[in-house]
CSV table of C-alpha atoms in Angstrom, one decimal:
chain,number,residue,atom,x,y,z
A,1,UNK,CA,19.9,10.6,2.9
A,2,UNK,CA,17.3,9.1,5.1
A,3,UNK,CA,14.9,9.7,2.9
A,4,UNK,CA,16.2,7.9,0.0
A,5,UNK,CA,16.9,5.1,2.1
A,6,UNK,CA,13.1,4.6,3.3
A,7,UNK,CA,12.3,5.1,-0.2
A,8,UNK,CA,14.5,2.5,-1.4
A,9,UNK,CA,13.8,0.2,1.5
A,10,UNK,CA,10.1,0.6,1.0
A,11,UNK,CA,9.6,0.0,-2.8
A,12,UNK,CA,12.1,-3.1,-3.0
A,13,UNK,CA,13.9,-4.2,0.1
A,14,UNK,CA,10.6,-4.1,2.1
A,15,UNK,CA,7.7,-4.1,-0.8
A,16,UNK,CA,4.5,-4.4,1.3
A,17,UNK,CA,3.0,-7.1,-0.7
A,18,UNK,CA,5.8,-9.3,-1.8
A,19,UNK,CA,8.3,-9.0,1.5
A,20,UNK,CA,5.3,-8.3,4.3
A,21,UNK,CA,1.9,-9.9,2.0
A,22,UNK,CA,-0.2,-6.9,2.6
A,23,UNK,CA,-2.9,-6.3,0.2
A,24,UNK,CA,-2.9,-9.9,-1.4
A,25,UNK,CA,-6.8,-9.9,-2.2
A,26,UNK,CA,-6.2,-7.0,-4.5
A,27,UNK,CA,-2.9,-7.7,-5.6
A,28,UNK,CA,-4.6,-11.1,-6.9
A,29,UNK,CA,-7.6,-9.7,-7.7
A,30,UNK,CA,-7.3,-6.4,-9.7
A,31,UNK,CA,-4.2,-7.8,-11.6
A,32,UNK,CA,-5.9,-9.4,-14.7
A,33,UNK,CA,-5.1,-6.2,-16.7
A,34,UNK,CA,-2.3,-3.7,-16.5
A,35,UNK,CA,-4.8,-1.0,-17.0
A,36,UNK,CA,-6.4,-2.0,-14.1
A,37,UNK,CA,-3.8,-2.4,-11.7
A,38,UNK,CA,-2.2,1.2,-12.8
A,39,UNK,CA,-5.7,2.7,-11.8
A,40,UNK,CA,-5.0,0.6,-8.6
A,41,UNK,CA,-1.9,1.6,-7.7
A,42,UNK,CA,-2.5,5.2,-8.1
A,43,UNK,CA,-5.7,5.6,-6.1
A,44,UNK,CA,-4.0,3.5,-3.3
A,45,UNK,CA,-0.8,5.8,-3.5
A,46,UNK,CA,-3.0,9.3,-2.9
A,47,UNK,CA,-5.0,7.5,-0.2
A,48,UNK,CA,-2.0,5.5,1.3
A,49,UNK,CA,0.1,9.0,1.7
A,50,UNK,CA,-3.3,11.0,2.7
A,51,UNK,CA,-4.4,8.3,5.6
A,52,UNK,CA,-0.6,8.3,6.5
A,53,UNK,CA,-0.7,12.0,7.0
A,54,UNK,CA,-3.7,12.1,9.1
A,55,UNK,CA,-3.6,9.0,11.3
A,56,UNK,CA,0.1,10.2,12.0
A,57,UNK,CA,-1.5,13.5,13.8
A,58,UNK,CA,-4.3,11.6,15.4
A,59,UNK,CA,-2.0,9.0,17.0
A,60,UNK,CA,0.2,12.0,18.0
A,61,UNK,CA,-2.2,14.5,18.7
A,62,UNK,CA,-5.2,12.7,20.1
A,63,UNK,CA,-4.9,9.1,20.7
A,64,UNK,CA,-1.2,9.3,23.1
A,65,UNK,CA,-2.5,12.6,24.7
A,66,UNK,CA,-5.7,11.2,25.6
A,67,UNK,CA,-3.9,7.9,26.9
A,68,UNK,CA,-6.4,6.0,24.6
A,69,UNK,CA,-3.7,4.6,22.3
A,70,UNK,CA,-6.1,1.3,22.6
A,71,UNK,CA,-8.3,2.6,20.7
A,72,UNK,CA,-6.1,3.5,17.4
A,73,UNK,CA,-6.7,0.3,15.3
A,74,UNK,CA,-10.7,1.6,15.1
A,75,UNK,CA,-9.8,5.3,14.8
A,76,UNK,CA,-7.3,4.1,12.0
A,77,UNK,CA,-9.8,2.2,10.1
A,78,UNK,CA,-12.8,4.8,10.4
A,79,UNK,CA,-10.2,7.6,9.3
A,80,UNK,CA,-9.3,5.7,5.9
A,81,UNK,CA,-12.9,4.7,5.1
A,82,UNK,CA,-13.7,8.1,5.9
A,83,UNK,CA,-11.3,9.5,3.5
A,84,UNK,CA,-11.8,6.9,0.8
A,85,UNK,CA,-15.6,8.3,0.7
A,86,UNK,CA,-14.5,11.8,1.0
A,87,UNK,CA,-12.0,11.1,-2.0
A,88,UNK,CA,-14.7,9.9,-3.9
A,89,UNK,CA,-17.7,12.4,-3.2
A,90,UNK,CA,-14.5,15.5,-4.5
A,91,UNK,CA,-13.6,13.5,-7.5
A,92,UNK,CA,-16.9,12.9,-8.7
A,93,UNK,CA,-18.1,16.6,-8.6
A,94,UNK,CA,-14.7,18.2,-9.7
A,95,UNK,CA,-13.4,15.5,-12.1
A,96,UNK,CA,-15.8,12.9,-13.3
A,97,UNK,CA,-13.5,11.2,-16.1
A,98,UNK,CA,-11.3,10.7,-13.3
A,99,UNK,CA,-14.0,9.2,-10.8
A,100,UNK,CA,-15.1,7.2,-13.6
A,101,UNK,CA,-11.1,5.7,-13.6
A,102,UNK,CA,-11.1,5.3,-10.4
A,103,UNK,CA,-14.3,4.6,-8.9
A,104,UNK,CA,-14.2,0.8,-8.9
A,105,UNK,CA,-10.9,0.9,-7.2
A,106,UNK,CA,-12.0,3.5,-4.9
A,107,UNK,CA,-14.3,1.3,-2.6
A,108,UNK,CA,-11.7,-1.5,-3.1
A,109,UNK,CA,-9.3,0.3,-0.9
A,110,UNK,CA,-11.1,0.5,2.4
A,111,UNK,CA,-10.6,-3.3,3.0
A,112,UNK,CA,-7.3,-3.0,1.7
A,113,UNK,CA,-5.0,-4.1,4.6
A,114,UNK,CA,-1.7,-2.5,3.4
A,115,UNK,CA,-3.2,1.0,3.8
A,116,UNK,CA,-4.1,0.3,7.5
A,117,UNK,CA,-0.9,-1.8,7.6
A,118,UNK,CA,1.2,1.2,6.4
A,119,UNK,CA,-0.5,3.6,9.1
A,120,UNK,CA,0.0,1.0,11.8
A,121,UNK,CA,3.9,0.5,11.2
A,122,UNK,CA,4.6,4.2,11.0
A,123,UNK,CA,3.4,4.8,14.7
A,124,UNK,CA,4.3,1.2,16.3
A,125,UNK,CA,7.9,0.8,14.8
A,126,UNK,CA,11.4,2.1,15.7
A,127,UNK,CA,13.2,1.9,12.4
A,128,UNK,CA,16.8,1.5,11.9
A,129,UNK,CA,18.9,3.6,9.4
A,130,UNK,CA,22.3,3.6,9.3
A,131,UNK,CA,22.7,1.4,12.6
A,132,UNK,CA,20.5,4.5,14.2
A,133,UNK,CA,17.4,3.5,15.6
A,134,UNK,CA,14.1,6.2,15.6
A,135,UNK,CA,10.5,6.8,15.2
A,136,UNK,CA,9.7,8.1,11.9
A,137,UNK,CA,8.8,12.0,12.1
A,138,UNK,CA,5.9,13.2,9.7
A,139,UNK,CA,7.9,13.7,6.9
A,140,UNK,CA,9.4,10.3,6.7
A,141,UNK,CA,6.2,9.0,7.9
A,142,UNK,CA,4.4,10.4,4.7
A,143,UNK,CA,7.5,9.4,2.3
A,144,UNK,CA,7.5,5.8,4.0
A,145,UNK,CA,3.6,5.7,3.1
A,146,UNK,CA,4.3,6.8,-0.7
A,147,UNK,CA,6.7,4.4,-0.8
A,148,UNK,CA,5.3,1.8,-0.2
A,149,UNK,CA,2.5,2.5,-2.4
A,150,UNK,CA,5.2,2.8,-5.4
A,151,UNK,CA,6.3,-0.3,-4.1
A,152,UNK,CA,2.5,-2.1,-4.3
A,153,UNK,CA,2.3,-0.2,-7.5
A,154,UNK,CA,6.0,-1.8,-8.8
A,155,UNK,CA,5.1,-5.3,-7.7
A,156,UNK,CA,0.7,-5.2,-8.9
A,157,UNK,CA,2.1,-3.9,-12.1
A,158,UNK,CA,4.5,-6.0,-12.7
A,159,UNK,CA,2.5,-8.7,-11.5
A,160,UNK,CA,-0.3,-7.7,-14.4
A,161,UNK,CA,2.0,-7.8,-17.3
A,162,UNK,CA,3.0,-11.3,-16.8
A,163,UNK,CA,-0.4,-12.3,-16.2
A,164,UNK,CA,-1.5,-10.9,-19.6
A,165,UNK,CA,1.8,-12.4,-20.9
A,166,UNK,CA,0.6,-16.2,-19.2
A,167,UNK,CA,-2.9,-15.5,-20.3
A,168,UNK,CA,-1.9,-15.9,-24.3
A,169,UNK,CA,0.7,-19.0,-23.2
A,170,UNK,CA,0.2,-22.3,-23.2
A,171,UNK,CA,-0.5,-23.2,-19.7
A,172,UNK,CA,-1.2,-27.0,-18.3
A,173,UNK,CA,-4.7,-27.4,-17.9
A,174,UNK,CA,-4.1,-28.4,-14.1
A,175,UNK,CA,-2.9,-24.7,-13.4
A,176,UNK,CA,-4.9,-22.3,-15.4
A,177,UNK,CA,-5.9,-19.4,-13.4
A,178,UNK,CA,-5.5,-18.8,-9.8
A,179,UNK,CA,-2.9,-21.7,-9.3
A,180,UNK,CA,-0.1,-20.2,-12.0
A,181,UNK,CA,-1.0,-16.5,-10.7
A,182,UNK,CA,0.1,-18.0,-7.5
A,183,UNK,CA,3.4,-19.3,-8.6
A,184,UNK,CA,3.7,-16.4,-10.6
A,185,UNK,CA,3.3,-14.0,-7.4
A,186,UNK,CA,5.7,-16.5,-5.9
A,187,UNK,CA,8.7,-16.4,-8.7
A,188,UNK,CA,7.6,-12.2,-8.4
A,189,UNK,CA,8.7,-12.4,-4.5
A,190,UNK,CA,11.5,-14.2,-4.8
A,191,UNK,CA,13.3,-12.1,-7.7
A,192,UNK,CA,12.0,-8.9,-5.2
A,193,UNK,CA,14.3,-11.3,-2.3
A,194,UNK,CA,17.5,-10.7,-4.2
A,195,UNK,CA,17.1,-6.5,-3.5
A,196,UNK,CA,17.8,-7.7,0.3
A,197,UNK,CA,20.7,-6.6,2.0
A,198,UNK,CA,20.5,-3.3,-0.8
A,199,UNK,CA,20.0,-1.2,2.6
């Protein structure tokens, strides 16, 4: 049951960009097309749940044992642009149509914030299910990070198809572009508002 409730909680009660405005500068900026934001989403939901996993065992296994728990916003962010280059050096020798997807997104998502965001609120928050309050173990930890991937994939694709829709409208000439993507995303995070109180 706890499960379904962090998965619930992540994609629409809680969606990283729309409820805590992680990964904006992607979510703005790869959103023009909805081909592009579904190459996106997916390459930032297999390094989202993989950086999860791992930074979970450092901060558990390394960092707390070590007392250097100071120094896990740097281990964090060398772990994730260590596996974003890692992902990218496998795909390109085993599947090159795939790198060939992906690899203008790939880069992208080292200086996306929700992926370090995501890693950082797994080991720094007590969360509360049910009125219970506890620290995530590994395996919600890992479904909290797919999550809320799904739920940056829900809210960039989304987000893309009414920008292609908005792109053949008739829009004033005072808010073509960036301005009506803004009140776009805006109108987007209040709809994704009425999903609170769901759990």
């Amino acid at each position: 049951m706890e499960y379904i409730i962090i998965l619930i909680s992540a994609v629409f009660v809680n969606n990283i960009v729309l409820s805590q405005f992680l990964g904006v500068c992607p979510f703005l900026g790869v959103s023009k097309k909805v081909s592009t934001a579904v190459g996106m989403s997916g390459a930032v939901c297999f390094v989202m749940a993989l950086s999860t996993l791992v930074t979970y065992l450092i901060q558990y296994y390394v960092l707390l044992p070590l007392n250097i728990e100071f120094m896990q916003t740097i281990a964090f962010i060398l772990v994730i642009a260590a596996l974003v280059q890692m992902v990218e050096i496998i795909l390109k020798k085993i599947s090159p149509s795939l790198y060939q997807a992906l690899g203008i997104f790939l880069p992208l998502i080292t200086t996306n914030c929700a992926v370090l965001g995501v890693a950082l609120m797994v080991v720094q928050k007590d969360f509360t299910f049910c009125g219970a309050s506890h620290m995530l173990n590994l395996g919600e930890s890992v479904v909290f990070a797919v999550a809320s991937a799904i739920g940056y994939g829900v809210a960039i694709i989304l987000f893309a198809g009414m920008r292609e829709q908005i792109a053949t409208s008739n829009v004033p000439k005072a808010f073509k572009g960036t301005p009506i993507a803004l009140v776009t995303a805006g109108i987007l995070a209040l709809a994704f508002m009425g999903f609170s109180g769901l759990v």
